[in-house]
Amino acid sequence: MNLTVITLFLIIVIATLVITYFAAKRTQTTGDFYTAGGGLTGWQNGLAISGDYLSAASFLGIAGAIALYGFDGFFYSIGFLIAYLVVMFLVAEPLRNLGKYTLADMINARFDAKKVRGMAALSTITIVIFYMIAQLVGAGALIQLLFGIDYWIAVLIVGVMMTIYVLFGGMTATSWVQIIKAVLLMIGTLIIAVLVLAKFNFNLLYMFSEMKTVTSHGGDYLNPGLKYTDPMDTISLMLALVLGTAGLPHILMRFFTVKDAKTARSSVVTATWIVGIFYVLTIFLGFGAAAFVGNEIITEANPAGNMAAPLLAKALGGDFLMSFVSAVAFATILAVVAGLVLSGASAFAHDIYGQIIKKGQVSDRQQMLAARYASLGVSVFSILLALFAQTMNVAFLVSLAFCVAASANLPVILYTIYWKRFNTSGALSAMAFGLISALILVSMSPNVFSPVEGAAIFVGEPLFPLTNPAIISVPLGFIGGYVGTVLSKTTDMKRYAEVKVKANTGFRE
């Protein structure tokens, strides 16, 4: 075990615990717990959004995918980046103006129905659980590799840390952990990118020319087709990535942490710049790993290529840079899972307990208590699932989270804001069609069934050919919303007019 790695990890752990200590003093009300009292500035929230969005899958996974598959690996960067344009132009401002704590609050601004709130909460919890398991399994594998400790201990370490942040510091602690993580991630990525460019004499044309010869793929390395041979599968994956971000509950929740829509918009602009620069830099990480580490060493450390970035850091900057990059990856995981716990807890405590079971008749103290119990429950449940999911292919869990978000949440968000005929039946059917179709199609996909033993959860022929079903389930979500609305004749034009004014101006009575 490397002493430098331990030291840097401990510095991050102590720093984040100190933040949590001070944040706990400022977390007195439900608003403080769920949304940091709406007191974050635009640049703070922009950094926190980036910290929430740039997960370990982005940092470790994309660098490895580009290193192993060239252009096909870069598909993820393109998808994640374009996704923010959807969030910025279609969702951020009206969501901030209509909502309070959760996605269900925003939808409830138009449909004051418990069943709609309940379905939105169910969709949120489903997405959070799948995303959380993927992050915890990835975290367990990373820490196990770096420290040489058992997987279950690694998962427990991450699980306990994320629980402490949320339980005591709420959104304030979670936001500052995400801000610090975003800054560290950008510093680490920039250092490696500059070192890689230096190896190519700071000449981009020379770098691309060299990449045609340094891998076994030759010139094909810079062309699509090495990993994704089925165009339909590629389009489906891109749909899930581009549209799913606008429906991810932990990302949407961040827009309630600022005081108004103008600040929400500026925070998205800040986040888009940071996220955009990061994904451009992933090209240098991937190319550098392919050129200066090599496919054989990368796949030997991890078959999926997840250790490409740390190995590249070691090749270029020795043990210290590798330790720094590994510590950044650890902080990345902590920041994302803390945001997920908070999102899942808000769906349980605020939507299901506070608004459905107690019908909104709860004191602030009761809500805080419920939120903390829910945070503990979500954490324990996720840790238990992650302990049993060690051998599971986490890629399909992430793709499922994005797919459900794009299929169940995005249609109802867009219809709520922009379609005046949309009604309660439409909202229910949109979420039900999107959620159920995504779950069913993924359960029959090659991620779950494969004729090759060990390649999926079960051995057998997949009944659905695509690894990501978004190309089917997203249209089904929109069709479900349309059909449900048309078949039901109830339409409240006056309520829509009020919602439209609120969505565009932020006016509240």
Coordinates of C-alpha atoms in Angstrom, one line a residue:
M1 CA 0.0 0.0 0.0
N2 CA 1.4 3.4 -1.1
L3 CA 2.0 5.9 1.8
T4 CA 1.4 8.8 -0.5
V5 CA -2.0 7.4 -1.5
I6 CA -3.0 6.9 2.1
T7 CA -1.9 10.4 3.0
L8 CA -3.9 12.1 0.2
F9 CA -6.9 9.9 0.9
L10 CA -6.8 10.9 4.6
I11 CA -6.5 14.6 3.6
I12 CA -9.6 14.4 1.5
V13 CA -11.5 12.5 4.2
I14 CA -10.5 15.0 7.0
A15 CA -11.2 18.0 4.8
T16 CA -14.7 16.8 3.8
L17 CA -15.5 15.9 7.5
V18 CA -14.5 19.4 8.6
I19 CA -16.8 20.8 5.9
T20 CA -19.6 18.6 7.2
Y21 CA -19.0 19.8 10.8
F22 CA -19.5 23.4 9.8
A23 CA -22.3 22.6 7.4
A24 CA -24.1 20.8 10.2
K25 CA -24.2 24.0 12.2
R26 CA -26.0 25.8 9.4
T27 CA -28.5 23.0 8.7
Q28 CA -31.4 23.9 10.9
T29 CA -34.5 23.7 8.7
T30 CA -35.9 21.4 6.0
G31 CA -35.0 24.0 3.4
D32 CA -31.3 24.0 4.6
F33 CA -31.3 20.2 4.5
Y34 CA -32.8 19.7 1.0
T35 CA -31.5 22.8 -0.8
A36 CA -28.9 24.5 1.3
G37 CA -31.5 27.2 2.0
G38 CA -31.3 28.2 -1.7
G39 CA -28.2 30.2 -0.8
L40 CA -25.7 29.0 -3.3
T41 CA -24.3 31.5 -5.9
G42 CA -24.3 30.8 -9.6
W43 CA -20.6 29.8 -9.8
Q44 CA -20.9 27.8 -6.6
N45 CA -23.8 25.8 -7.9
G46 CA -22.2 25.5 -11.4
L47 CA -19.2 23.9 -9.8
A48 CA -21.4 21.7 -7.6
I49 CA -23.4 20.6 -10.6
S50 CA -20.2 19.7 -12.4
G51 CA -19.0 17.8 -9.3
D52 CA -22.3 15.9 -9.2
Y53 CA -22.3 15.2 -12.9
L54 CA -18.7 14.2 -13.6
S55 CA -18.9 10.8 -11.9
A56 CA -16.3 8.1 -11.7
A57 CA -17.8 6.7 -14.9
S58 CA -16.8 9.9 -16.6
F59 CA -13.3 10.2 -15.2
L60 CA -12.2 6.6 -15.1
G61 CA -14.6 5.0 -17.6
I62 CA -14.3 7.4 -20.6
A63 CA -10.6 7.7 -20.3
G64 CA -10.4 3.9 -20.5
A65 CA -13.0 3.7 -23.3
I66 CA -11.1 6.2 -25.5
A67 CA -7.8 4.4 -24.7
L68 CA -9.2 1.0 -25.8
Y69 CA -11.6 2.0 -28.5
G70 CA -10.6 5.4 -29.8
F71 CA -13.4 7.3 -31.4
D72 CA -16.1 5.0 -30.0
G73 CA -15.0 5.8 -26.5
F74 CA -15.4 9.5 -27.2
F75 CA -19.1 8.9 -27.9
Y76 CA -19.7 9.1 -24.2
S77 CA -18.0 12.5 -24.0
I78 CA -20.2 13.8 -26.8
G79 CA -23.4 12.4 -25.3
F80 CA -22.7 13.8 -21.8
L81 CA -21.7 17.2 -23.1
I82 CA -24.7 17.7 -25.5
A83 CA -27.0 16.5 -22.7
Y84 CA -26.3 19.8 -20.9
L85 CA -27.6 21.8 -23.7
V86 CA -31.0 20.1 -23.3
V87 CA -30.9 20.8 -19.5
M88 CA -29.8 24.5 -20.1
F89 CA -32.3 25.4 -22.8
L90 CA -35.4 23.3 -21.9
V91 CA -35.4 22.4 -18.3
A92 CA -33.3 24.5 -15.8
E93 CA -35.2 27.8 -15.6
P94 CA -38.8 26.5 -15.6
L95 CA -37.8 23.7 -13.2
R96 CA -36.3 26.2 -10.7
N97 CA -39.4 28.5 -11.0
L98 CA -42.0 25.7 -10.5
G99 CA -40.3 23.4 -8.0
K100 CA -39.3 23.5 -4.4
Y101 CA -37.3 20.5 -3.2
T102 CA -38.0 17.6 -5.7
L103 CA -39.0 16.8 -9.2
A104 CA -42.4 15.8 -7.9
D105 CA -42.9 19.3 -6.5
M106 CA -42.4 20.7 -10.0
I107 CA -44.9 18.4 -11.6
N108 CA -47.3 18.9 -8.7
A109 CA -47.3 22.7 -9.5
R110 CA -49.6 21.7 -12.3
F111 CA -51.3 18.5 -11.1
D112 CA -52.2 18.5 -7.5
A113 CA -52.6 14.7 -7.3
K114 CA -51.0 12.3 -4.9
K115 CA -50.8 9.5 -7.5
V116 CA -48.7 11.8 -9.8
R117 CA -46.4 12.7 -6.9
G118 CA -46.2 9.0 -5.9
M119 CA -45.3 7.9 -9.4
A120 CA -42.6 10.7 -9.7
A121 CA -41.2 9.6 -6.3
L122 CA -41.1 6.0 -7.5
S123 CA -39.3 6.9 -10.7
T124 CA -36.8 9.0 -8.7
I125 CA -36.1 6.2 -6.2
T126 CA -35.6 3.6 -9.1
I127 CA -33.1 5.8 -10.8
V128 CA -31.2 6.6 -7.6
I129 CA -31.0 3.0 -6.6
F130 CA -29.6 1.8 -9.9
Y131 CA -27.2 4.7 -10.2
M132 CA -26.1 4.3 -6.6
I133 CA -25.3 0.6 -6.9
A134 CA -23.2 1.3 -9.9
Q135 CA -21.2 4.0 -8.1
L136 CA -20.7 1.9 -5.0
V137 CA -19.6 -1.2 -6.9
G138 CA -17.2 1.0 -8.9
A139 CA -15.9 2.6 -5.7
G140 CA -15.5 -0.8 -4.0
A141 CA -13.4 -2.1 -7.0
L142 CA -11.3 1.1 -7.1
I143 CA -10.4 1.2 -3.4
Q144 CA -10.0 -2.6 -3.3
L145 CA -7.4 -2.3 -6.1
L146 CA -5.6 0.7 -4.6
F147 CA -5.5 -0.4 -0.9
G148 CA -5.5 -4.1 -1.3
I149 CA -8.5 -4.4 1.1
D150 CA -11.5 -6.6 0.8
Y151 CA -14.4 -5.4 -1.4
W152 CA -16.9 -5.3 1.4
I153 CA -14.7 -3.1 3.5
A154 CA -14.2 -0.7 0.6
V155 CA -18.0 -0.4 0.0
L156 CA -18.5 0.1 3.8
I157 CA -15.9 3.0 3.9
V158 CA -17.6 4.8 1.0
G159 CA -21.1 4.1 2.4
V160 CA -20.3 5.4 5.9
M161 CA -18.7 8.5 4.4
M162 CA -21.6 9.4 2.2
T163 CA -24.1 8.8 5.1
I164 CA -22.2 11.2 7.4
Y165 CA -22.1 14.0 4.8
V166 CA -25.8 13.8 4.1
L167 CA -27.1 12.9 7.6
F168 CA -25.3 15.8 9.4
G169 CA -24.6 18.3 6.7
G170 CA -27.5 17.9 4.2
M171 CA -27.2 19.8 0.9
T172 CA -24.7 22.3 2.2
A173 CA -22.1 19.7 3.0
T174 CA -22.9 17.7 -0.1
S175 CA -22.6 20.9 -2.3
W176 CA -19.2 21.8 -0.9
V177 CA -17.9 18.3 -1.2
Q178 CA -19.0 18.4 -4.9
I179 CA -17.3 21.8 -5.4
I180 CA -14.0 20.7 -3.9
K181 CA -14.2 17.5 -6.0
A182 CA -14.9 19.5 -9.2
V183 CA -11.9 21.7 -8.6
L184 CA -9.6 18.8 -7.8
L185 CA -10.8 16.8 -10.8
M186 CA -10.2 19.7 -13.2
I187 CA -6.7 20.3 -11.8
G188 CA -5.8 16.6 -12.1
T189 CA -7.2 16.3 -15.6
L190 CA -5.5 19.5 -16.8
I191 CA -2.1 18.5 -15.5
I192 CA -2.3 15.1 -17.2
A193 CA -3.6 16.7 -20.5
V194 CA -0.7 19.2 -20.5
L195 CA 1.8 16.4 -19.8
V196 CA 0.4 14.3 -22.7
L197 CA 0.5 17.3 -25.0
A198 CA 4.1 17.9 -24.1
K199 CA 4.9 14.4 -25.2
F200 CA 3.5 15.3 -28.6
N201 CA 5.4 18.6 -28.7
F202 CA 2.2 20.6 -28.1
N203 CA 1.2 19.8 -31.7
L204 CA -2.4 18.4 -32.1
L205 CA -1.9 17.4 -35.7
Y206 CA 1.2 15.4 -34.7
M207 CA -0.8 13.8 -31.9
F208 CA -3.6 12.6 -34.1
S209 CA -1.1 11.4 -36.7
E210 CA 0.8 9.4 -34.2
M211 CA -2.4 7.8 -32.8
K212 CA -2.9 6.1 -36.1
T213 CA 0.2 4.0 -35.5
V214 CA 0.7 3.5 -31.8
T215 CA -2.2 1.1 -31.2
S216 CA -2.9 -2.3 -32.8
H217 CA -6.1 -0.8 -34.5
G218 CA -4.0 1.4 -36.8
G219 CA -6.0 4.1 -38.6
D220 CA -9.3 2.6 -37.5
Y221 CA -8.6 3.9 -34.0
L222 CA -9.7 7.3 -35.1
N223 CA -12.8 6.0 -36.8
P224 CA -16.2 4.8 -35.4
G225 CA -16.9 1.0 -35.4
L226 CA -14.3 -0.6 -33.0
K227 CA -16.8 -1.1 -30.1
Y228 CA -20.2 -0.2 -31.4
T229 CA -20.8 -2.2 -34.6
D230 CA -24.6 -1.9 -34.5
P231 CA -25.7 1.7 -35.5
M232 CA -29.1 1.2 -33.8
D233 CA -27.4 0.4 -30.5
T234 CA -25.1 3.5 -30.9
I235 CA -28.1 5.8 -31.6
S236 CA -30.0 4.3 -28.7
L237 CA -27.1 4.8 -26.3
M238 CA -26.7 8.4 -27.4
L239 CA -30.4 9.0 -26.9
A240 CA -30.2 7.8 -23.3
L241 CA -27.1 9.9 -22.6
V242 CA -28.4 13.1 -24.3
L243 CA -32.0 13.0 -22.9
G244 CA -31.4 11.1 -19.7
T245 CA -29.4 13.9 -18.0
A246 CA -32.4 16.2 -18.1
G247 CA -34.3 13.6 -16.0
L248 CA -31.7 12.6 -13.4
P249 CA -33.2 13.6 -10.0
H250 CA -29.9 14.4 -8.3
I251 CA -29.0 16.8 -11.1
L252 CA -32.4 18.4 -11.2
M253 CA -32.4 18.9 -7.4
R254 CA -29.4 21.1 -7.7
F255 CA -31.5 23.9 -9.4
F256 CA -33.4 24.4 -6.2
T257 CA -30.3 25.4 -4.3
V258 CA -30.1 28.9 -5.8
K259 CA -32.4 31.8 -5.1
D260 CA -33.9 32.4 -8.5
A261 CA -34.1 31.3 -12.1
K262 CA -31.5 33.8 -13.3
T263 CA -28.9 32.3 -10.9
A264 CA -30.0 28.8 -12.0
R265 CA -29.4 29.8 -15.6
S266 CA -25.9 31.2 -14.8
S267 CA -25.1 28.1 -12.8
V268 CA -25.9 25.9 -15.9
V269 CA -23.7 28.1 -18.0
T270 CA -20.8 27.7 -15.5
A271 CA -21.4 23.9 -15.4
T272 CA -21.6 23.6 -19.2
W273 CA -18.2 25.3 -19.5
I274 CA -16.6 23.1 -16.9
V275 CA -18.2 19.9 -18.2
G276 CA -17.3 20.9 -21.8
I277 CA -13.7 21.5 -21.0
F278 CA -13.5 18.3 -19.0
Y279 CA -14.9 16.1 -21.8
V280 CA -12.5 17.7 -24.4
L281 CA -9.6 16.9 -22.1
T282 CA -10.7 13.3 -21.9
I283 CA -9.3 12.9 -25.5
F284 CA -5.8 13.6 -24.1
L285 CA -6.3 11.2 -21.2
G286 CA -7.5 8.4 -23.5
F287 CA -4.9 9.0 -26.2
G288 CA -2.2 9.4 -23.6
A289 CA -3.1 6.1 -21.9
A290 CA -3.2 4.3 -25.3
A291 CA 0.2 5.7 -26.3
F292 CA 2.2 5.7 -23.1
V293 CA 0.6 2.9 -21.1
G294 CA -0.7 0.5 -23.7
N295 CA -3.7 -1.7 -24.1
E296 CA -2.2 -4.8 -22.6
I297 CA -1.3 -3.1 -19.3
I298 CA -4.6 -1.2 -19.1
T299 CA -6.7 -4.3 -19.6
E300 CA -4.5 -6.4 -17.3
A301 CA -5.3 -3.9 -14.5
N302 CA -9.0 -3.8 -15.3
P303 CA -10.6 -5.4 -18.3
A304 CA -13.0 -2.5 -18.8
G305 CA -10.1 0.0 -18.8
N306 CA -11.2 1.8 -15.7
M307 CA -7.6 2.2 -14.4
A308 CA -6.3 3.9 -17.6
A309 CA -6.2 7.4 -16.1
P310 CA -4.4 6.4 -12.8
L311 CA -1.9 4.3 -14.9
L312 CA -1.3 7.2 -17.3
A313 CA -0.7 9.5 -14.3
K314 CA 1.9 7.0 -13.0
A315 CA 3.6 6.8 -16.4
L316 CA 3.8 10.6 -16.8
G317 CA 4.2 11.8 -13.2
G318 CA 5.3 8.9 -11.1
D319 CA 3.7 7.6 -7.9
F320 CA 2.7 11.1 -6.6
L321 CA 0.6 12.0 -9.6
M322 CA -1.0 8.5 -9.6
S323 CA -1.8 8.9 -5.9
F324 CA -3.3 12.4 -6.5
V325 CA -5.4 11.1 -9.4
S326 CA -6.6 8.1 -7.3
A327 CA -7.5 10.4 -4.5
V328 CA -9.4 12.6 -6.9
A329 CA -11.3 9.5 -8.2
F330 CA -12.2 8.7 -4.5
A331 CA -13.5 12.3 -4.0
T332 CA -15.4 12.0 -7.2
I333 CA -17.2 8.9 -6.0
L334 CA -18.0 10.4 -2.6
A335 CA -19.5 13.6 -4.1
V336 CA -21.7 11.7 -6.5
V337 CA -23.1 9.1 -4.0
A338 CA -23.8 11.9 -1.4
G339 CA -25.9 13.7 -4.0
L340 CA -27.7 10.5 -4.8
V341 CA -28.5 9.7 -1.2
L342 CA -29.9 13.2 -0.7
S343 CA -32.1 12.9 -3.8
G344 CA -33.5 9.5 -2.8
A345 CA -34.1 10.6 0.8
S346 CA -36.0 13.7 -0.4
A347 CA -38.3 11.5 -2.5
F348 CA -39.1 9.3 0.5
A349 CA -39.3 11.9 3.2
H350 CA -40.7 14.9 1.4
D351 CA -42.9 13.3 -1.3
I352 CA -44.1 10.0 0.2
Y353 CA -44.0 10.7 3.9
G354 CA -44.6 14.5 4.1
Q355 CA -47.0 15.1 1.2
I356 CA -48.7 11.7 0.6
I357 CA -48.9 10.0 4.0
K358 CA -49.1 13.1 6.2
K359 CA -50.9 15.2 3.6
G360 CA -48.5 18.1 4.1
Q361 CA -49.4 18.4 7.8
V362 CA -45.9 18.0 9.2
S363 CA -43.8 20.3 11.3
D364 CA -40.3 21.4 10.1
R365 CA -38.8 19.3 12.9
Q366 CA -40.7 16.2 11.8
Q367 CA -39.7 16.7 8.2
M368 CA -36.0 17.1 9.2
L369 CA -36.2 13.9 11.3
A370 CA -37.9 12.0 8.4
A371 CA -35.3 13.2 5.9
R372 CA -32.5 12.0 8.2
Y373 CA -34.1 8.6 8.7
A374 CA -34.7 8.4 5.0
S375 CA -31.1 9.2 4.3
L376 CA -30.0 6.5 6.6
G377 CA -32.4 4.0 5.1
V378 CA -31.3 4.8 1.5
S379 CA -27.7 4.5 2.5
V380 CA -28.1 1.1 4.3
F381 CA -30.2 -0.3 1.5
S382 CA -27.8 0.8 -1.2
I383 CA -24.8 -0.6 0.7
L384 CA -26.5 -4.0 1.1
L385 CA -27.4 -4.2 -2.6
A386 CA -23.8 -3.1 -3.6
L387 CA -22.4 -5.9 -1.4
F388 CA -24.3 -8.5 -3.4
A389 CA -23.7 -6.8 -6.7
Q390 CA -19.9 -7.1 -6.8
T391 CA -19.8 -9.2 -9.9
M392 CA -22.6 -7.4 -11.7
N393 CA -21.9 -5.5 -14.9
V394 CA -22.2 -1.9 -13.6
A395 CA -22.4 -0.4 -17.1
F396 CA -25.9 -1.7 -17.6
L397 CA -27.0 -0.2 -14.2
V398 CA -25.7 3.3 -15.3
S399 CA -27.3 2.9 -18.7
L400 CA -30.6 1.8 -17.1
A401 CA -30.6 4.9 -14.8
F402 CA -30.1 7.2 -17.8
C403 CA -32.7 5.3 -19.8
V404 CA -35.3 5.4 -17.1
A405 CA -34.6 9.2 -16.6
A406 CA -35.0 9.8 -20.3
S407 CA -38.1 7.6 -20.7
A408 CA -40.1 8.3 -17.5
N409 CA -39.0 11.7 -16.3
L410 CA -38.2 13.8 -19.3
P411 CA -41.5 13.4 -21.2
V412 CA -43.6 14.4 -18.1
I413 CA -41.2 17.4 -17.5
L414 CA -41.5 18.7 -21.0
Y415 CA -45.2 18.1 -21.3
T416 CA -45.9 19.8 -18.0
I417 CA -44.0 22.9 -19.1
Y418 CA -44.9 23.2 -22.8
W419 CA -48.2 21.3 -23.6
K420 CA -51.4 23.0 -22.5
R421 CA -53.7 20.0 -23.0
F422 CA -51.5 17.7 -20.8
N423 CA -53.4 16.4 -17.8
T424 CA -53.2 14.0 -14.8
S425 CA -53.9 10.9 -16.8
G426 CA -51.2 11.9 -19.3
A427 CA -48.7 12.5 -16.5
L428 CA -49.3 9.1 -15.0
S429 CA -49.3 7.2 -18.3
A430 CA -46.1 9.0 -19.5
M431 CA -44.2 7.9 -16.3
A432 CA -45.7 4.4 -16.3
F433 CA -45.0 3.7 -20.0
G434 CA -41.4 5.1 -19.8
L435 CA -40.5 3.4 -16.5
I436 CA -42.0 0.0 -17.2
S437 CA -40.9 -0.3 -20.8
A438 CA -37.3 0.6 -19.8
L439 CA -37.2 -1.9 -17.0
I440 CA -38.7 -4.7 -19.1
L441 CA -36.5 -4.1 -22.2
V442 CA -33.3 -3.9 -20.2
S443 CA -34.3 -7.2 -18.3
M444 CA -34.3 -8.9 -21.8
S445 CA -31.2 -7.2 -23.2
P446 CA -27.7 -8.5 -23.8
N447 CA -26.6 -6.9 -20.5
V448 CA -28.7 -9.5 -18.6
F449 CA -28.6 -12.5 -21.0
S450 CA -25.6 -13.6 -23.0
P451 CA -24.7 -17.0 -24.5
V452 CA -21.1 -16.5 -23.3
E453 CA -20.8 -17.5 -19.6
G454 CA -19.7 -14.6 -17.4
A455 CA -20.5 -11.9 -20.0
A456 CA -23.9 -11.1 -18.4
I457 CA -26.0 -11.9 -15.4
F458 CA -27.6 -15.0 -16.9
V459 CA -26.5 -17.4 -19.6
G460 CA -28.9 -17.4 -22.6
E461 CA -30.0 -15.7 -25.7
P462 CA -31.2 -12.1 -25.2
L463 CA -34.8 -11.5 -26.3
F464 CA -34.1 -7.8 -27.0
P465 CA -31.1 -7.1 -29.2
L466 CA -30.0 -3.6 -28.0
T467 CA -27.9 -3.0 -24.9
N468 CA -29.7 0.2 -24.2
P469 CA -33.4 0.4 -25.0
A470 CA -33.8 4.2 -25.1
I471 CA -34.6 4.3 -28.8
I472 CA -37.8 2.3 -27.9
S473 CA -38.6 3.4 -24.3
V474 CA -38.2 7.1 -24.7
P475 CA -40.8 7.4 -27.6
L476 CA -43.0 5.1 -25.5
G477 CA -42.8 7.6 -22.6
F478 CA -43.9 10.4 -24.9
I479 CA -46.6 8.3 -26.6
G480 CA -47.9 7.2 -23.2
G481 CA -48.2 10.8 -22.1
Y482 CA -50.0 11.8 -25.4
V483 CA -52.4 8.8 -25.4
G484 CA -53.2 9.2 -21.7
T485 CA -54.0 12.9 -22.2
V486 CA -56.1 12.4 -25.3
L487 CA -58.2 9.6 -23.8
S488 CA -59.0 11.6 -20.8
K489 CA -61.1 14.7 -21.5
T490 CA -60.1 16.7 -18.4
T491 CA -57.9 19.7 -19.2
D492 CA -57.4 22.6 -16.8
M493 CA -56.4 25.6 -19.1
K494 CA -56.5 28.1 -16.2
R495 CA -54.0 26.0 -14.2
Y496 CA -51.7 25.7 -17.2
A497 CA -51.9 29.5 -17.7
E498 CA -50.8 30.0 -14.1
V499 CA -48.0 27.4 -14.5
K500 CA -46.8 29.1 -17.7
V501 CA -46.5 32.5 -16.0
K502 CA -44.7 30.9 -13.0
A503 CA -42.3 28.9 -15.3
N504 CA -41.4 32.0 -17.3
T505 CA -41.2 34.6 -14.5
G506 CA -40.7 32.8 -11.3
F507 CA -43.7 34.6 -9.8
R508 CA -45.1 33.0 -6.7
E509 CA -48.2 34.2 -4.8

